[in-house]
Amino acid sequence: CKLKCLKTSAVFAIATAHFTWQGHKSEYESGVNVRKEQAARASNFLLGYVKRQPVIFGGDLNESFWPKRIFEKKGFKHCFETLGLPVRPTHPTRPSLAHEERNADSALDWIFFRNPERGSSPQLRVLLSSVIKDMRGLSSDDPDEKKLLAVQPSDHMPVMSVFRLDKD
């Protein structure tokens, strides 16, 4: 979606996706890494959609190698790199089930952003980025909102970034 700042009228886009899991049956049977195509299609779509506007893209990309390389080749940066931080593992949350440990301590969830050339648009600037390791929520089936979830809300830890939209 595209968002417009009420104060400055600056426009930027934000998008998300959930790429196919590495152990998916179709990938296992074909031997083809489908996340490569998904990353190429998503990055190409975003470049065509935003034209000369900043864009934020994040999601569960279920891989630490190809999506990152493909987005970087298209001029996207990830939120940790920009702040001089190492990539943080996002999978699995712990305690976890035994099958989640097969792909343990991996960065599978990402937030990327891309700014257009200076002078043509406002610029996004990353102020803070973190992987949230301790997350607990209220049970969605409790109308009184008193019961805590008995387990983590996901097998992945959320990635959080705070951005500022600066005038060029």
mmCIF file with all atom_site columns, C-alpha atoms in Angstrom:
data_model
loop_
_atom_site.group_PDB
_atom_site.id
_atom_site.type_symbol
_atom_site.label_atom_id
_atom_site.label_alt_id
_atom_site.label_comp_id
_atom_site.label_asym_id
_atom_site.label_entity_id
_atom_site.label_seq_id
_atom_site.pdbx_PDB_ins_code
_atom_site.Cartn_x
_atom_site.Cartn_y
_atom_site.Cartn_z
_atom_site.occupancy
_atom_site.B_iso_or_equiv
_atom_site.pdbx_formal_charge
_atom_site.auth_seq_id
_atom_site.auth_comp_id
_atom_site.auth_asym_id
_atom_site.auth_atom_id
_atom_site.pdbx_PDB_model_num
ATOM 1   C CA . CYS A 1 1   ? 0.000   0.000   0.000   1.00 0.00 ? 1   CYS A CA 1
ATOM 2   C CA . LYS A 1 2   ? 1.024   3.599   -0.404  1.00 0.00 ? 2   LYS A CA 1
ATOM 3   C CA . LEU A 1 3   ? 0.881   5.927   2.568   1.00 0.00 ? 3   LEU A CA 1
ATOM 4   C CA . LYS A 1 4   ? 0.891   9.712   2.588   1.00 0.00 ? 4   LYS A CA 1
ATOM 5   C CA . CYS A 1 5   ? 2.213   11.851  5.426   1.00 0.00 ? 5   CYS A CA 1
ATOM 6   C CA . LEU A 1 6   ? -0.499  14.362  6.371   1.00 0.00 ? 6   LEU A CA 1
ATOM 7   C CA . LYS A 1 7   ? 2.042   16.971  7.475   1.00 0.00 ? 7   LYS A CA 1
ATOM 8   C CA . THR A 1 8   ? 4.434   16.889  4.502   1.00 0.00 ? 8   THR A CA 1
ATOM 9   C CA . SER A 1 9   ? 2.410   15.075  1.795   1.00 0.00 ? 9   SER A CA 1
ATOM 10  C CA . ALA A 1 10  ? 5.378   12.738  1.321   1.00 0.00 ? 10  ALA A CA 1
ATOM 11  C CA . VAL A 1 11  ? 4.357   9.354   -0.097  1.00 0.00 ? 11  VAL A CA 1
ATOM 12  C CA . PHE A 1 12  ? 6.008   5.995   0.500   1.00 0.00 ? 12  PHE A CA 1
ATOM 13  C CA . ALA A 1 13  ? 5.007   2.384   -0.006  1.00 0.00 ? 13  ALA A CA 1
ATOM 14  C CA . ILE A 1 14  ? 4.993   -0.550  2.371   1.00 0.00 ? 14  ILE A CA 1
ATOM 15  C CA . ALA A 1 15  ? 4.509   -4.214  1.484   1.00 0.00 ? 15  ALA A CA 1
ATOM 16  C CA . THR A 1 16  ? 4.823   -7.652  3.007   1.00 0.00 ? 16  THR A CA 1
ATOM 17  C CA . ALA A 1 17  ? 4.983   -11.267 1.862   1.00 0.00 ? 17  ALA A CA 1
ATOM 18  C CA . HIS A 1 18  ? 5.281   -14.793 3.173   1.00 0.00 ? 18  HIS A CA 1
ATOM 19  C CA . PHE A 1 19  ? 7.542   -16.925 0.979   1.00 0.00 ? 19  PHE A CA 1
ATOM 20  C CA . THR A 1 20  ? 7.341   -20.706 0.689   1.00 0.00 ? 20  THR A CA 1
ATOM 21  C CA . TRP A 1 21  ? 8.874   -22.816 3.444   1.00 0.00 ? 21  TRP A CA 1
ATOM 22  C CA . GLN A 1 22  ? 12.142  -24.614 2.592   1.00 0.00 ? 22  GLN A CA 1
ATOM 23  C CA . GLY A 1 23  ? 10.649  -28.042 3.248   1.00 0.00 ? 23  GLY A CA 1
ATOM 24  C CA . HIS A 1 24  ? 7.519   -27.579 1.145   1.00 0.00 ? 24  HIS A CA 1
ATOM 25  C CA . LYS A 1 25  ? 6.547   -30.710 -0.803  1.00 0.00 ? 25  LYS A CA 1
ATOM 26  C CA . SER A 1 26  ? 6.706   -29.017 -4.232  1.00 0.00 ? 26  SER A CA 1
ATOM 27  C CA . GLU A 1 27  ? 10.240  -27.788 -3.594  1.00 0.00 ? 27  GLU A CA 1
ATOM 28  C CA . TYR A 1 28  ? 11.349  -31.103 -2.175  1.00 0.00 ? 28  TYR A CA 1
ATOM 29  C CA . GLU A 1 29  ? 10.048  -32.989 -5.221  1.00 0.00 ? 29  GLU A CA 1
ATOM 30  C CA . SER A 1 30  ? 11.270  -30.532 -7.885  1.00 0.00 ? 30  SER A CA 1
ATOM 31  C CA . GLY A 1 31  ? 14.603  -29.575 -6.322  1.00 0.00 ? 31  GLY A CA 1
ATOM 32  C CA . VAL A 1 32  ? 13.907  -25.947 -7.316  1.00 0.00 ? 32  VAL A CA 1
ATOM 33  C CA . ASN A 1 33  ? 14.338  -23.172 -4.761  1.00 0.00 ? 33  ASN A CA 1
ATOM 34  C CA . VAL A 1 34  ? 11.045  -21.306 -5.208  1.00 0.00 ? 34  VAL A CA 1
ATOM 35  C CA . ARG A 1 35  ? 12.110  -18.404 -2.959  1.00 0.00 ? 35  ARG A CA 1
ATOM 36  C CA . LYS A 1 36  ? 14.517  -17.221 -5.673  1.00 0.00 ? 36  LYS A CA 1
ATOM 37  C CA . GLU A 1 37  ? 11.623  -16.653 -8.070  1.00 0.00 ? 37  GLU A CA 1
ATOM 38  C CA . GLN A 1 38  ? 9.409   -15.235 -5.312  1.00 0.00 ? 38  GLN A CA 1
ATOM 39  C CA . ALA A 1 39  ? 12.109  -12.699 -4.345  1.00 0.00 ? 39  ALA A CA 1
ATOM 40  C CA . ALA A 1 40  ? 12.697  -11.705 -7.979  1.00 0.00 ? 40  ALA A CA 1
ATOM 41  C CA . ARG A 1 41  ? 8.971   -11.271 -8.636  1.00 0.00 ? 41  ARG A CA 1
ATOM 42  C CA . ALA A 1 42  ? 8.389   -9.311  -5.407  1.00 0.00 ? 42  ALA A CA 1
ATOM 43  C CA . SER A 1 43  ? 11.338  -6.962  -5.935  1.00 0.00 ? 43  SER A CA 1
ATOM 44  C CA . ASN A 1 44  ? 10.456  -6.375  -9.607  1.00 0.00 ? 44  ASN A CA 1
ATOM 45  C CA . PHE A 1 45  ? 6.839   -5.661  -8.704  1.00 0.00 ? 45  PHE A CA 1
ATOM 46  C CA . LEU A 1 46  ? 7.852   -3.181  -6.008  1.00 0.00 ? 46  LEU A CA 1
ATOM 47  C CA . LEU A 1 47  ? 10.230  -1.330  -8.324  1.00 0.00 ? 47  LEU A CA 1
ATOM 48  C CA . GLY A 1 48  ? 7.444   -0.979  -10.881 1.00 0.00 ? 48  GLY A CA 1
ATOM 49  C CA . TYR A 1 49  ? 4.856   -0.017  -8.258  1.00 0.00 ? 49  TYR A CA 1
ATOM 50  C CA . VAL A 1 50  ? 6.756   2.714   -6.438  1.00 0.00 ? 50  VAL A CA 1
ATOM 51  C CA . LYS A 1 51  ? 8.530   4.419   -9.339  1.00 0.00 ? 51  LYS A CA 1
ATOM 52  C CA . ARG A 1 52  ? 10.218  7.351   -7.513  1.00 0.00 ? 52  ARG A CA 1
ATOM 53  C CA . GLN A 1 53  ? 9.054   6.739   -3.963  1.00 0.00 ? 53  GLN A CA 1
ATOM 54  C CA . PRO A 1 54  ? 10.684  5.096   -0.955  1.00 0.00 ? 54  PRO A CA 1
ATOM 55  C CA . VAL A 1 55  ? 9.484   1.582   -0.146  1.00 0.00 ? 55  VAL A CA 1
ATOM 56  C CA . ILE A 1 56  ? 9.635   -0.722  2.886   1.00 0.00 ? 56  ILE A CA 1
ATOM 57  C CA . PHE A 1 57  ? 9.285   -4.459  2.339   1.00 0.00 ? 57  PHE A CA 1
ATOM 58  C CA . GLY A 1 58  ? 9.275   -7.039  5.086   1.00 0.00 ? 58  GLY A CA 1
ATOM 59  C CA . GLY A 1 59  ? 8.152   -10.525 5.745   1.00 0.00 ? 59  GLY A CA 1
ATOM 60  C CA . ASP A 1 60  ? 8.773   -14.154 6.476   1.00 0.00 ? 60  ASP A CA 1
ATOM 61  C CA . LEU A 1 61  ? 11.030  -14.992 3.532   1.00 0.00 ? 61  LEU A CA 1
ATOM 62  C CA . ASN A 1 62  ? 11.916  -18.400 4.996   1.00 0.00 ? 62  ASN A CA 1
ATOM 63  C CA . GLU A 1 63  ? 15.551  -18.186 3.894   1.00 0.00 ? 63  GLU A CA 1
ATOM 64  C CA . SER A 1 64  ? 18.723  -16.331 4.776   1.00 0.00 ? 64  SER A CA 1
ATOM 65  C CA . PHE A 1 65  ? 20.545  -16.406 1.425   1.00 0.00 ? 65  PHE A CA 1
ATOM 66  C CA . TRP A 1 66  ? 18.745  -15.910 -1.917  1.00 0.00 ? 66  TRP A CA 1
ATOM 67  C CA . PRO A 1 67  ? 16.019  -13.393 -1.031  1.00 0.00 ? 67  PRO A CA 1
ATOM 68  C CA . LYS A 1 68  ? 18.608  -11.159 0.658   1.00 0.00 ? 68  LYS A CA 1
ATOM 69  C CA . ARG A 1 69  ? 20.963  -11.319 -2.350  1.00 0.00 ? 69  ARG A CA 1
ATOM 70  C CA . ILE A 1 70  ? 18.174  -10.664 -4.856  1.00 0.00 ? 70  ILE A CA 1
ATOM 71  C CA . PHE A 1 71  ? 16.744  -7.684  -2.974  1.00 0.00 ? 71  PHE A CA 1
ATOM 72  C CA . GLU A 1 72  ? 20.223  -6.210  -2.466  1.00 0.00 ? 72  GLU A CA 1
ATOM 73  C CA . LYS A 1 73  ? 20.944  -6.530  -6.199  1.00 0.00 ? 73  LYS A CA 1
ATOM 74  C CA . LYS A 1 74  ? 17.826  -4.404  -6.837  1.00 0.00 ? 74  LYS A CA 1
ATOM 75  C CA . GLY A 1 75  ? 19.092  -1.650  -4.503  1.00 0.00 ? 75  GLY A CA 1
ATOM 76  C CA . PHE A 1 76  ? 17.282  -2.649  -1.311  1.00 0.00 ? 76  PHE A CA 1
ATOM 77  C CA . LYS A 1 77  ? 19.075  -2.563  2.055   1.00 0.00 ? 77  LYS A CA 1
ATOM 78  C CA . HIS A 1 78  ? 18.117  -4.510  5.138   1.00 0.00 ? 78  HIS A CA 1
ATOM 79  C CA . CYS A 1 79  ? 17.435  -2.733  8.398   1.00 0.00 ? 79  CYS A CA 1
ATOM 80  C CA . PHE A 1 80  ? 20.343  -4.208  10.383  1.00 0.00 ? 80  PHE A CA 1
ATOM 81  C CA . GLU A 1 81  ? 23.002  -3.536  7.745   1.00 0.00 ? 81  GLU A CA 1
ATOM 82  C CA . THR A 1 82  ? 22.078  0.131   7.653   1.00 0.00 ? 82  THR A CA 1
ATOM 83  C CA . LEU A 1 83  ? 22.752  0.476   11.380  1.00 0.00 ? 83  LEU A CA 1
ATOM 84  C CA . GLY A 1 84  ? 26.004  -1.496  11.214  1.00 0.00 ? 84  GLY A CA 1
ATOM 85  C CA . LEU A 1 85  ? 24.466  -4.460  13.055  1.00 0.00 ? 85  LEU A CA 1
ATOM 86  C CA . PRO A 1 86  ? 24.953  -8.124  12.200  1.00 0.00 ? 86  PRO A CA 1
ATOM 87  C CA . VAL A 1 87  ? 22.013  -10.071 10.814  1.00 0.00 ? 87  VAL A CA 1
ATOM 88  C CA . ARG A 1 88  ? 20.001  -11.457 13.727  1.00 0.00 ? 88  ARG A CA 1
ATOM 89  C CA . PRO A 1 89  ? 18.477  -14.954 13.865  1.00 0.00 ? 89  PRO A CA 1
ATOM 90  C CA . THR A 1 90  ? 14.683  -14.922 13.825  1.00 0.00 ? 90  THR A CA 1
ATOM 91  C CA . HIS A 1 91  ? 13.954  -18.644 13.953  1.00 0.00 ? 91  HIS A CA 1
ATOM 92  C CA . PRO A 1 92  ? 12.960  -20.483 16.028  1.00 0.00 ? 92  PRO A CA 1
ATOM 93  C CA . THR A 1 93  ? 11.361  -18.958 19.067  1.00 0.00 ? 93  THR A CA 1
ATOM 94  C CA . ARG A 1 94  ? 12.153  -20.978 22.141  1.00 0.00 ? 94  ARG A CA 1
ATOM 95  C CA . PRO A 1 95  ? 11.027  -23.147 23.670  1.00 0.00 ? 95  PRO A CA 1
ATOM 96  C CA . SER A 1 96  ? 10.390  -24.765 20.307  1.00 0.00 ? 96  SER A CA 1
ATOM 97  C CA . LEU A 1 97  ? 9.250   -28.084 18.946  1.00 0.00 ? 97  LEU A CA 1
ATOM 98  C CA . ALA A 1 98  ? 11.942  -30.526 17.841  1.00 0.00 ? 98  ALA A CA 1
ATOM 99  C CA . HIS A 1 99  ? 11.249  -30.117 14.103  1.00 0.00 ? 99  HIS A CA 1
ATOM 100 C CA . GLU A 1 100 ? 11.782  -26.335 14.369  1.00 0.00 ? 100 GLU A CA 1
ATOM 101 C CA . GLU A 1 101 ? 15.369  -26.949 15.508  1.00 0.00 ? 101 GLU A CA 1
ATOM 102 C CA . ARG A 1 102 ? 16.288  -28.407 12.085  1.00 0.00 ? 102 ARG A CA 1
ATOM 103 C CA . ASN A 1 103 ? 16.735  -24.858 10.795  1.00 0.00 ? 103 ASN A CA 1
ATOM 104 C CA . ALA A 1 104 ? 17.866  -23.377 14.102  1.00 0.00 ? 104 ALA A CA 1
ATOM 105 C CA . ASP A 1 105 ? 19.285  -19.912 14.610  1.00 0.00 ? 105 ASP A CA 1
ATOM 106 C CA . SER A 1 106 ? 18.523  -18.712 11.095  1.00 0.00 ? 106 SER A CA 1
ATOM 107 C CA . ALA A 1 107 ? 17.595  -15.274 9.796   1.00 0.00 ? 107 ALA A CA 1
ATOM 108 C CA . LEU A 1 108 ? 14.379  -16.044 7.923   1.00 0.00 ? 108 LEU A CA 1
ATOM 109 C CA . ASP A 1 109 ? 12.486  -12.793 8.503   1.00 0.00 ? 109 ASP A CA 1
ATOM 110 C CA . TRP A 1 110 ? 13.569  -9.513  6.985   1.00 0.00 ? 110 TRP A CA 1
ATOM 111 C CA . ILE A 1 111 ? 12.794  -5.824  6.653   1.00 0.00 ? 111 ILE A CA 1
ATOM 112 C CA . PHE A 1 112 ? 14.251  -4.206  3.552   1.00 0.00 ? 112 PHE A CA 1
ATOM 113 C CA . PHE A 1 113 ? 13.889  -0.670  2.277   1.00 0.00 ? 113 PHE A CA 1
ATOM 114 C CA . ARG A 1 114 ? 14.860  1.230   -0.826  1.00 0.00 ? 114 ARG A CA 1
ATOM 115 C CA . ASN A 1 115 ? 15.148  4.935   -1.451  1.00 0.00 ? 115 ASN A CA 1
ATOM 116 C CA . PRO A 1 116 ? 14.901  6.497   -4.896  1.00 0.00 ? 116 PRO A CA 1
ATOM 117 C CA . GLU A 1 117 ? 17.652  8.767   -6.148  1.00 0.00 ? 117 GLU A CA 1
ATOM 118 C CA . ARG A 1 118 ? 18.210  11.814  -3.965  1.00 0.00 ? 118 ARG A CA 1
ATOM 119 C CA . GLY A 1 119 ? 16.403  14.906  -5.133  1.00 0.00 ? 119 GLY A CA 1
ATOM 120 C CA . SER A 1 120 ? 13.424  13.035  -6.504  1.00 0.00 ? 120 SER A CA 1
ATOM 121 C CA . SER A 1 121 ? 11.709  12.059  -3.278  1.00 0.00 ? 121 SER A CA 1
ATOM 122 C CA . PRO A 1 122 ? 11.868  12.007  0.502   1.00 0.00 ? 122 PRO A CA 1
ATOM 123 C CA . GLN A 1 123 ? 14.266  9.440   1.940   1.00 0.00 ? 123 GLN A CA 1
ATOM 124 C CA . LEU A 1 124 ? 13.675  6.708   4.512   1.00 0.00 ? 124 LEU A CA 1
ATOM 125 C CA . ARG A 1 125 ? 16.155  6.528   7.358   1.00 0.00 ? 125 ARG A CA 1
ATOM 126 C CA . VAL A 1 126 ? 16.375  3.595   9.777   1.00 0.00 ? 126 VAL A CA 1
ATOM 127 C CA . LEU A 1 127 ? 16.465  4.750   13.396  1.00 0.00 ? 127 LEU A CA 1
ATOM 128 C CA . LEU A 1 128 ? 16.159  1.445   15.265  1.00 0.00 ? 128 LEU A CA 1
ATOM 129 C CA . SER A 1 129 ? 16.009  -2.257  14.417  1.00 0.00 ? 129 SER A CA 1
ATOM 130 C CA . SER A 1 130 ? 15.593  -5.287  16.631  1.00 0.00 ? 130 SER A CA 1
ATOM 131 C CA . VAL A 1 131 ? 14.489  -8.903  16.718  1.00 0.00 ? 131 VAL A CA 1
ATOM 132 C CA . ILE A 1 132 ? 11.977  -9.297  19.523  1.00 0.00 ? 132 ILE A CA 1
ATOM 133 C CA . LYS A 1 133 ? 12.966  -12.438 21.405  1.00 0.00 ? 133 LYS A CA 1
ATOM 134 C CA . ASP A 1 134 ? 10.529  -12.313 24.289  1.00 0.00 ? 134 ASP A CA 1
ATOM 135 C CA . MET A 1 135 ? 6.979   -11.951 23.093  1.00 0.00 ? 135 MET A CA 1
ATOM 136 C CA . ARG A 1 136 ? 3.841   -12.998 24.849  1.00 0.00 ? 136 ARG A CA 1
ATOM 137 C CA . GLY A 1 137 ? 0.294   -12.090 23.984  1.00 0.00 ? 137 GLY A CA 1
ATOM 138 C CA . LEU A 1 138 ? -3.221  -12.427 25.200  1.00 0.00 ? 138 LEU A CA 1
ATOM 139 C CA . SER A 1 139 ? -5.357  -15.288 24.005  1.00 0.00 ? 139 SER A CA 1
ATOM 140 C CA . SER A 1 140 ? -7.550  -14.249 21.082  1.00 0.00 ? 140 SER A CA 1
ATOM 141 C CA . ASP A 1 141 ? -10.405 -16.469 22.284  1.00 0.00 ? 141 ASP A CA 1
ATOM 142 C CA . ASP A 1 142 ? -10.680 -14.706 25.662  1.00 0.00 ? 142 ASP A CA 1
ATOM 143 C CA . PRO A 1 143 ? -13.232 -11.870 25.464  1.00 0.00 ? 143 PRO A CA 1
ATOM 144 C CA . ASP A 1 144 ? -12.103 -10.571 28.873  1.00 0.00 ? 144 ASP A CA 1
ATOM 145 C CA . GLU A 1 145 ? -8.463  -10.392 27.709  1.00 0.00 ? 145 GLU A CA 1
ATOM 146 C CA . LYS A 1 146 ? -7.113  -11.971 30.890  1.00 0.00 ? 146 LYS A CA 1
ATOM 147 C CA . LYS A 1 147 ? -5.632  -15.261 29.632  1.00 0.00 ? 147 LYS A CA 1
ATOM 148 C CA . LEU A 1 148 ? -2.074  -15.275 28.347  1.00 0.00 ? 148 LEU A CA 1
ATOM 149 C CA . LEU A 1 149 ? -1.169  -17.471 25.420  1.00 0.00 ? 149 LEU A CA 1
ATOM 150 C CA . ALA A 1 150 ? 0.295   -20.764 26.579  1.00 0.00 ? 150 ALA A CA 1
ATOM 151 C CA . VAL A 1 151 ? 2.846   -20.739 23.734  1.00 0.00 ? 151 VAL A CA 1
ATOM 152 C CA . GLN A 1 152 ? 4.689   -18.219 21.585  1.00 0.00 ? 152 GLN A CA 1
ATOM 153 C CA . PRO A 1 153 ? 2.444   -16.613 18.938  1.00 0.00 ? 153 PRO A CA 1
ATOM 154 C CA . SER A 1 154 ? 4.736   -17.862 16.131  1.00 0.00 ? 154 SER A CA 1
ATOM 155 C CA . ASP A 1 155 ? 7.695   -20.147 15.475  1.00 0.00 ? 155 ASP A CA 1
ATOM 156 C CA . HIS A 1 156 ? 9.496   -17.012 14.195  1.00 0.00 ? 156 HIS A CA 1
ATOM 157 C CA . MET A 1 157 ? 10.529  -13.972 16.203  1.00 0.00 ? 157 MET A CA 1
ATOM 158 C CA . PRO A 1 158 ? 9.259   -10.618 14.911  1.00 0.00 ? 158 PRO A CA 1
ATOM 159 C CA . VAL A 1 159 ? 11.618  -8.098  13.346  1.00 0.00 ? 159 VAL A CA 1
ATOM 160 C CA . MET A 1 160 ? 10.963  -4.468  14.221  1.00 0.00 ? 160 MET A CA 1
ATOM 161 C CA . SER A 1 161 ? 12.330  -1.299  12.671  1.00 0.00 ? 161 SER A CA 1
ATOM 162 C CA . VAL A 1 162 ? 11.584  2.354   13.235  1.00 0.00 ? 162 VAL A CA 1
ATOM 163 C CA . PHE A 1 163 ? 11.988  4.612   10.207  1.00 0.00 ? 163 PHE A CA 1
ATOM 164 C CA . ARG A 1 164 ? 11.952  8.350   9.685   1.00 0.00 ? 164 ARG A CA 1
ATOM 165 C CA . LEU A 1 165 ? 10.857  9.848   6.388   1.00 0.00 ? 165 LEU A CA 1
ATOM 166 C CA . ASP A 1 166 ? 13.242  12.751  5.767   1.00 0.00 ? 166 ASP A CA 1
ATOM 167 C CA . LYS A 1 167 ? 12.922  15.456  3.188   1.00 0.00 ? 167 LYS A CA 1
ATOM 168 C CA . ASP A 1 168 ? 15.706  15.088  0.629   1.00 0.00 ? 168 ASP A CA 1
#
